[in-house]
Tab-separated table of C-alpha atoms in Angstrom:
chain	number	residue	atom	x	y	z
A	13	MET	CA	93.729	96.363	77.411
A	14	THR	CA	93.125	92.482	77.888
A	15	LYS	CA	90.802	89.619	78.406
A	16	ALA	CA	91.270	86.324	80.123
A	17	ASP	CA	89.445	84.673	77.034
A	18	ASP	CA	92.473	85.157	75.240
A	19	ARG	CA	95.082	84.436	77.999
A	20	LYS	CA	97.986	81.836	77.927
A	21	GLY	CA	99.702	81.068	80.847
A	22	GLY	CA	101.489	84.260	81.386
A	23	ALA	CA	104.254	86.201	79.228
A	24	GLY	CA	105.967	83.539	76.941
A	25	GLY	CA	103.716	80.760	78.152
A	26	GLU	CA	102.758	77.669	76.105
A	27	ALA	CA	100.426	78.258	73.707
A	28	GLU	CA	97.004	76.867	73.885
A	29	ALA	CA	93.646	77.042	72.312
A	30	ALA	CA	92.498	80.605	72.132
A	31	HIS	CA	89.130	82.299	73.230
A	32	VAL	CA	88.421	80.193	76.187
A	33	PRO	CA	86.859	82.738	78.715
A	34	VAL	CA	88.466	81.871	82.056
A	35	LEU	CA	86.081	81.871	85.150
A	36	LEU	CA	83.098	82.783	82.713
A	37	ALA	CA	80.411	81.273	84.648
A	38	GLU	CA	81.769	82.903	87.999
A	39	VAL	CA	82.162	86.213	86.147
A	40	LEU	CA	78.471	86.190	85.281
A	41	ALA	CA	77.302	84.921	88.671
A	42	ALA	CA	79.239	87.628	90.527
A	43	LEU	CA	78.066	90.340	88.191
A	44	VAL	CA	74.410	89.244	87.485
A	45	PRO	CA	73.646	90.763	84.655
A	46	LYS	CA	70.008	92.182	84.458
A	47	PRO	CA	67.843	92.969	81.532
A	48	GLY	CA	68.371	96.330	80.233
A	49	GLY	CA	71.094	96.888	82.675
A	50	ARG	CA	74.387	99.151	81.541
A	51	TYR	CA	77.583	97.531	81.849
A	52	LEU	CA	81.326	98.149	81.067
A	53	ASP	CA	83.753	95.706	80.136
A	54	GLY	CA	87.062	97.430	80.791
A	55	THR	CA	89.252	94.806	78.769
A	56	PHE	CA	87.913	93.838	75.708
A	57	GLY	CA	90.415	91.453	74.105
A	58	ALA	CA	88.434	89.216	71.768
A	59	GLY	CA	85.199	89.986	73.471
A	60	GLY	CA	84.299	87.052	75.513
A	61	TYR	CA	82.999	88.538	78.333
A	62	SER	CA	81.191	91.004	76.351
A	63	ARG	CA	79.661	88.914	74.248
A	64	ALA	CA	78.452	86.578	77.439
A	65	ILE	CA	77.260	89.534	79.482
A	66	LEU	CA	74.973	90.887	76.617
A	67	ASP	CA	73.859	87.328	75.892
A	68	ALA	CA	72.911	86.977	79.753
A	69	ALA	CA	70.808	89.994	79.644
A	70	PRO	CA	68.323	90.967	76.979
A	71	GLY	CA	68.286	94.694	76.392
A	72	ALA	CA	71.307	95.461	78.150
A	73	THR	CA	73.810	97.618	76.780
A	74	LEU	CA	77.492	97.492	77.316
A	75	LEU	CA	80.732	99.695	76.565
A	76	ALA	CA	83.836	97.937	76.126
A	77	LEU	CA	87.280	99.622	76.283
A	78	ASP	CA	90.801	98.276	75.165
A	79	ARG	CA	93.736	100.293	74.489
A	80	ASP	CA	94.968	98.073	71.718
A	81	PRO	CA	93.929	99.106	68.311
A	82	THR	CA	94.102	95.587	67.084
A	83	ALA	CA	91.237	94.605	69.573
A	84	ILE	CA	89.222	97.239	68.648
A	85	ALA	CA	89.247	96.622	64.840
A	86	GLY	CA	88.808	92.825	65.438
A	87	GLY	CA	85.640	93.568	67.535
A	88	ALA	CA	83.832	95.340	64.661
A	89	GLY	CA	81.965	92.072	63.791
A	90	LEU	CA	80.602	91.815	67.247
A	91	VAL	CA	79.540	95.235	67.811
A	92	ALA	CA	77.372	94.881	64.166
A	93	ALA	CA	75.911	91.296	65.663
A	94	MET	CA	74.621	93.120	68.921
A	95	ALA	CA	72.704	95.814	66.959
A	96	GLY	CA	73.453	98.983	68.580
A	97	ARG	CA	73.891	97.225	72.220
A	98	LEU	CA	77.745	97.407	72.172
A	99	THR	CA	79.941	100.360	71.850
A	100	LEU	CA	83.865	99.963	71.504
A	101	SER	CA	86.520	102.597	72.214
A	102	GLN	CA	90.155	102.656	72.036
A	103	ALA	CA	90.978	103.633	75.913
A	104	ARG	CA	92.797	102.684	79.013
A	105	PHE	CA	90.554	101.169	81.986
A	106	GLY	CA	92.083	103.528	84.151
A	107	GLU	CA	89.783	105.704	82.147
A	108	LEU	CA	86.602	104.253	82.370
A	109	ALA	CA	84.763	106.874	84.453
A	110	THR	CA	85.503	109.508	81.642
A	111	GLU	CA	84.886	106.968	78.916
A	112	ALA	CA	81.494	105.999	80.735
A	113	GLU	CA	80.761	109.562	81.302
A	114	HIS	CA	81.529	110.792	77.517
A	115	PHE	CA	79.203	107.820	76.072
A	116	ARG	CA	76.542	108.650	78.695
A	117	MET	CA	76.472	105.196	80.456
A	118	VAL	CA	76.700	106.726	83.929
A	119	PRO	CA	75.420	105.198	86.276
A	120	LEU	CA	76.619	101.853	85.614
A	121	ASP	CA	75.001	98.403	86.714
A	122	GLY	CA	78.388	96.456	86.371
A	123	VAL	CA	81.988	96.982	85.759
A	124	VAL	CA	84.192	93.845	84.722
A	125	LEU	CA	88.112	93.951	84.713
A	126	ASP	CA	90.668	91.375	83.647
A	127	ILE	CA	93.938	92.137	84.225
A	128	GLY	CA	97.352	91.026	81.989
A	129	VAL	CA	98.172	90.225	78.706
A	130	SER	CA	96.327	88.898	75.612
A	131	SER	CA	97.114	85.449	73.676
A	132	MET	CA	96.595	87.879	70.492
A	133	GLN	CA	99.375	89.923	71.738
A	134	ILE	CA	101.562	87.147	72.935
A	135	ASP	CA	101.229	85.299	69.598
A	136	GLN	CA	101.976	88.168	67.634
A	137	ALA	CA	106.246	88.252	67.413
A	138	GLU	CA	106.128	91.540	66.329
A	139	ARG	CA	104.616	92.856	69.406
A	140	GLY	CA	107.615	91.651	71.397
A	141	PHE	CA	105.567	89.988	74.637
A	142	SER	CA	106.826	86.645	74.386
A	143	PHE	CA	110.255	84.824	74.511
A	144	ARG	CA	108.364	81.951	72.545
A	145	PHE	CA	109.016	84.132	69.670
A	146	ASP	CA	111.924	86.003	68.568
A	147	GLY	CA	110.882	89.423	67.429
A	148	PRO	CA	111.549	93.098	68.307
A	149	LEU	CA	111.385	93.875	72.270
A	150	ASP	CA	108.339	95.985	72.367
A	151	MET	CA	105.393	95.146	74.695
A	152	ARG	CA	103.522	98.201	74.305
A	153	MET	CA	99.809	97.140	74.714
A	154	GLY	CA	98.580	100.383	73.077
A	155	ARG	CA	101.352	100.904	70.805
A	156	THR	CA	102.554	104.352	71.865
A	157	GLY	CA	104.925	105.379	74.561
A	158	ARG	CA	108.392	103.944	75.684
A	159	SER	CA	109.098	100.369	74.599
A	160	ALA	CA	110.644	97.430	76.380
A	161	ALA	CA	113.755	97.831	74.393
A	162	ASP	CA	113.747	101.825	75.738
A	163	PHE	CA	113.857	100.454	79.089
A	164	VAL	CA	116.669	97.865	78.704
A	165	ASN	CA	118.867	100.257	76.924
A	166	GLU	CA	118.411	103.244	78.853
A	167	ALA	CA	117.287	102.756	82.645
A	168	GLU	CA	119.868	102.947	85.050
A	169	GLU	CA	121.037	99.640	86.497
A	170	GLY	CA	119.279	100.352	89.862
A	171	GLN	CA	116.000	101.057	88.281
A	172	LEU	CA	116.202	98.013	86.190
A	173	ALA	CA	116.983	95.965	89.094
A	174	ASP	CA	113.932	97.330	90.995
A	175	ILE	CA	111.741	96.967	88.209
A	176	PHE	CA	112.675	93.500	88.025
A	177	TYR	CA	112.246	92.677	91.666
A	178	HIS	CA	109.129	94.483	92.511
A	179	TYR	CA	107.306	93.808	89.500
A	180	GLY	CA	108.584	90.360	88.451
A	181	GLU	CA	109.460	89.154	91.908
A	182	GLU	CA	112.730	88.063	90.395
A	183	ARG	CA	115.190	87.050	93.196
A	184	ARG	CA	118.301	87.507	91.045
A	185	SER	CA	117.095	90.927	89.820
A	186	ARG	CA	120.652	92.846	90.583
A	187	ALA	CA	122.547	90.066	88.576
A	188	VAL	CA	120.133	90.397	85.616
A	189	ALA	CA	120.380	94.505	85.677
A	190	ARG	CA	124.237	94.178	85.920
A	191	ALA	CA	124.242	91.628	82.667
A	192	VAL	CA	121.808	93.993	80.862
A	193	VAL	CA	124.106	96.905	81.403
A	194	GLU	CA	127.083	95.126	80.476
A	195	ALA	CA	125.583	93.650	77.361
A	196	ARG	CA	124.043	97.155	75.983
A	197	ARG	CA	127.533	98.818	76.344
A	198	LYS	CA	128.816	96.383	73.607
A	199	ALA	CA	125.288	96.657	71.611
A	200	PRO	CA	121.722	97.630	72.278
A	201	LEU	CA	119.404	94.564	73.506
A	202	THR	CA	116.691	94.784	70.597
A	203	THR	CA	114.959	91.411	70.589
A	204	THR	CA	113.079	89.191	72.762
A	205	LYS	CA	115.500	86.303	72.075
A	206	GLN	CA	118.512	88.281	73.116
A	207	LEU	CA	117.014	89.384	76.489
A	208	ALA	CA	115.675	86.038	76.814
A	209	ASP	CA	118.972	84.304	76.067
A	210	LEU	CA	120.915	86.647	78.526
A	211	VAL	CA	118.666	85.946	81.354
A	212	ALA	CA	118.566	82.125	80.788
A	213	GLY	CA	122.494	82.617	81.280
A	214	ILE	CA	122.064	83.889	84.855
A	215	VAL	CA	118.442	82.489	86.251
A	216	TRP	CA	118.446	79.013	87.078
A	217	ALA	CA	115.996	76.722	85.274
A	218	GLU	CA	113.808	74.718	87.749
A	219	PRO	CA	112.964	71.321	86.452
A	220	GLY	CA	109.337	71.625	84.926
A	221	GLY	CA	109.150	75.187	85.910
A	222	PRO	CA	108.762	78.314	83.899
A	223	HIS	CA	110.957	79.493	81.436
A	224	PRO	CA	114.012	81.462	83.453
A	225	ALA	CA	113.047	84.825	81.431
A	226	THR	CA	109.277	84.679	82.750
A	227	ARG	CA	109.520	86.875	85.659
A	228	VAL	CA	111.819	89.441	84.181
A	229	PHE	CA	109.366	89.834	80.973
A	230	GLN	CA	106.527	90.119	83.037
A	231	ALA	CA	108.300	92.987	85.260
A	232	LEU	CA	108.991	94.691	81.988
A	233	ARG	CA	105.685	94.313	80.648
A	234	ILE	CA	103.902	95.746	83.572
A	235	ALA	CA	106.480	98.884	83.830
A	236	VAL	CA	105.870	99.382	79.924
A	237	ASN	CA	102.046	99.616	80.170
A	238	ASP	CA	102.151	100.645	83.771
A	239	GLU	CA	99.667	98.092	84.553
A	240	LEU	CA	99.429	98.395	88.117
A	241	GLY	CA	98.772	102.095	88.322
A	242	GLU	CA	95.903	101.416	85.913
A	243	LEU	CA	94.553	98.919	87.871
A	244	VAL	CA	94.462	101.664	90.969
A	245	SER	CA	93.133	104.075	88.649
A	246	ALA	CA	90.218	101.754	87.544
A	247	LEU	CA	88.996	100.561	91.050
A	248	HIS	CA	88.813	104.303	92.152
A	249	ALA	CA	86.948	105.253	88.717
A	250	ALA	CA	84.605	102.125	89.097
A	251	GLU	CA	83.706	103.082	92.580
A	252	ALA	CA	82.805	106.615	91.528
A	253	VAL	CA	80.372	105.532	88.360
A	254	LEU	CA	78.737	102.284	89.855
A	255	ALA	CA	75.047	102.754	90.704
A	256	PRO	CA	73.923	101.534	94.022
A	257	GLY	CA	73.591	97.702	93.921
A	258	GLY	CA	76.015	97.919	90.850
A	259	ARG	CA	78.608	95.127	91.033
A	260	LEU	CA	82.665	95.282	90.433
A	261	VAL	CA	84.292	92.242	89.351
A	262	VAL	CA	87.851	91.757	88.887
A	263	VAL	CA	89.878	88.810	87.559
A	264	THR	CA	93.448	88.758	88.275
A	265	PHE	CA	96.404	86.378	87.210
A	266	HIS	CA	99.379	87.357	89.748
A	267	SER	CA	99.933	88.176	93.139
A	268	LEU	CA	100.813	92.030	92.459
A	269	GLU	CA	97.561	92.252	90.959
A	270	ASP	CA	95.548	90.335	93.346
A	271	ARG	CA	96.994	92.513	96.264
A	272	ILE	CA	95.998	95.648	95.127
A	273	VAL	CA	92.512	94.540	94.483
A	274	LYS	CA	92.223	92.616	97.898
A	275	GLN	CA	93.278	95.676	99.859
A	276	PHE	CA	90.967	98.178	97.837
A	277	LEU	CA	87.919	95.969	98.505
A	278	ALA	CA	89.022	95.211	102.185
A	279	GLU	CA	89.436	99.153	102.825
A	280	ARG	CA	86.399	100.276	100.672
A	281	SER	CA	84.107	97.623	102.612
A	282	GLY	CA	85.268	98.585	106.000
A	283	ARG	CA	87.286	95.212	106.516
A	284	ALA	CA	90.644	96.941	106.802
A	285	PRO	CA	92.988	96.008	109.917
A	286	ALA	CA	91.878	97.702	113.060
A	287	GLY	CA	94.251	99.052	115.524
A	288	SER	CA	96.161	96.771	118.376
A	289	ARG	CA	96.949	97.731	121.592
A	290	HIS	CA	100.438	98.819	120.200
A	291	ALA	CA	98.963	101.161	117.375
A	292	PRO	CA	95.957	103.446	117.832
A	293	VAL	CA	92.691	102.705	116.452
A	294	ILE	CA	92.233	104.642	113.006
A	295	ALA	CA	88.679	106.052	112.231
A	296	VAL	CA	87.186	104.098	109.335
A	297	ALA	CA	85.491	106.154	106.564
A	298	GLN	CA	81.921	105.091	105.560
A	299	PRO	CA	81.969	101.787	103.247
A	300	THR	CA	81.327	102.109	99.778
A	301	PHE	CA	81.261	98.651	98.961
A	302	SER	CA	80.051	95.340	100.284
A	303	LEU	CA	81.988	92.062	99.613
A	304	VAL	CA	80.131	89.561	97.326
A	305	SER	CA	82.300	86.610	98.855
A	306	ARG	CA	84.716	86.714	101.411
A	307	GLY	CA	87.602	85.469	99.510
A	308	PRO	CA	88.753	84.911	96.233
A	309	VAL	CA	87.004	82.711	93.677
A	310	THR	CA	89.148	80.253	91.684
A	311	ALA	CA	88.670	78.078	89.047
A	312	SER	CA	87.480	74.477	89.612
A	313	GLU	CA	89.419	71.519	89.199
A	314	ALA	CA	87.515	70.657	85.998
A	315	GLU	CA	88.193	73.917	84.409
A	316	MET	CA	92.048	73.963	85.295
A	317	ARG	CA	92.546	70.583	83.930
A	318	SER	CA	90.929	71.564	80.617
A	319	ASN	CA	92.469	75.040	80.482
A	320	SER	CA	95.718	75.574	82.766
A	321	ARG	CA	95.504	79.464	81.842
A	322	ALA	CA	92.962	79.259	84.735
A	323	ARG	CA	94.994	78.018	87.294
A	324	PRO	CA	96.528	81.318	88.819
A	325	ALA	CA	92.978	83.178	87.969
A	326	LYS	CA	91.241	85.002	91.440
A	327	LEU	CA	88.085	86.687	90.991
A	328	ARG	CA	86.951	89.220	93.669
A	329	ALA	CA	84.028	91.018	93.422
A	330	ALA	CA	81.698	93.622	95.666
A	331	GLU	CA	78.477	95.522	95.181
A	332	ARG	CA	78.074	99.364	95.522
A	333	ASN	CA	76.524	100.952	97.818
A	334	ALA	CA	74.672	104.677	98.354
A	335	ALA	CA	77.980	105.936	100.216
A	336	PRO	CA	79.592	108.814	98.197
A	337	ALA	CA	82.689	107.856	96.314
A	338	ARG	CA	86.011	108.634	98.228
A	339	PRO	CA	89.428	110.016	97.239
A	340	ALA	CA	91.933	107.810	95.951
A	341	ASP	CA	93.813	105.747	98.937
A	342	PRO	CA	97.199	107.071	99.025
A	343	ASP	CA	98.720	103.532	100.146
A	344	LEU	CA	96.824	102.085	97.306
A	345	VAL	CA	98.480	104.235	94.957
A	346	ALA	CA	101.765	103.703	96.649
A	347	LEU	CA	101.582	99.749	96.202
A	348	ALA	CA	101.290	100.388	92.430
A	349	GLY	CA	104.705	101.577	92.278
A	350	ILE	CA	108.395	100.905	93.126
A	351	PRO	CA	109.097	101.695	96.912
A	352	ALA	CA	111.599	104.664	96.778
A	353	ALA	CA	115.051	103.224	97.760
A	354	GLN	CA	115.814	103.693	101.552
A	355	PRO	CA	119.199	105.239	102.351
A	356	ARG	CA	121.749	102.839	103.981
A	357	ARG	CA	122.494	103.151	107.716
A	358	ARG	CA	126.397	103.731	108.387
A	359	THR	CA	127.423	101.261	110.891
């Protein structure tokens, strides 16, 4: 998967110095690594968080996951330097419970997740994540499955519009989808430049704002990698494998991710909205977490000045208690997908 220590300003964002961990001090403060503890970094990237956790906790061991084989290969040096304390596994962070069981790391004292795309992926034109470079329209973090080009050239117009709107919050989603379908009738869209130029001809550029194709590229990346579905799976998996007193720390970079984390932690900590005089009170299940902080932790002004990648970052953390893990929340699962189209009412 990905790491904030590698993050640029988003898909296609301006290149900046790599390997600067975002919210690193705040992550460590929320996680509270302890000597001899067992930890899982669900999004290894270049290893910034993994290294910091192990440096902060003598004798601790850590399992790090990443679905990108390039990240796993790049971590070999850190594995050697940690002399048996660090294990890497190529896997999605939604599989963290299975991976922790496999490597006999259960129960865990802490789980860290950083959601999004890494600079290593963005900066490689052949990966197709960024419109800053002209490359194949790919965007697959794990290099398997349907690519962005497959979605763009095969999905129906309505499905494309829904992807652009719900995953990218693109207000001109229908116009962009219509243009994509018209363009692919003449020839398939196969490169990042082709798609970026097409979108730029439809979406108005705001002075000083992001590239017009930013939201469309974000939406496709989320759809290609099922990022929100993986996040929902990872949150429930972490609940299942954390020991009482273990910490869950999640760093998100856009509102779709943060909404899912916020809703999960509110529901699991017993802070979900109660009934009102217009709606019945719903029985609340026993909480499985307590919140470490009441709201999101954001970067300091100093960090944002030195590293603009930190500007949208939000950290939420919670501590596991001894209550049994609960089944997956269907409302949260639904939140990760595209809402079903509602039939139009006849007038």
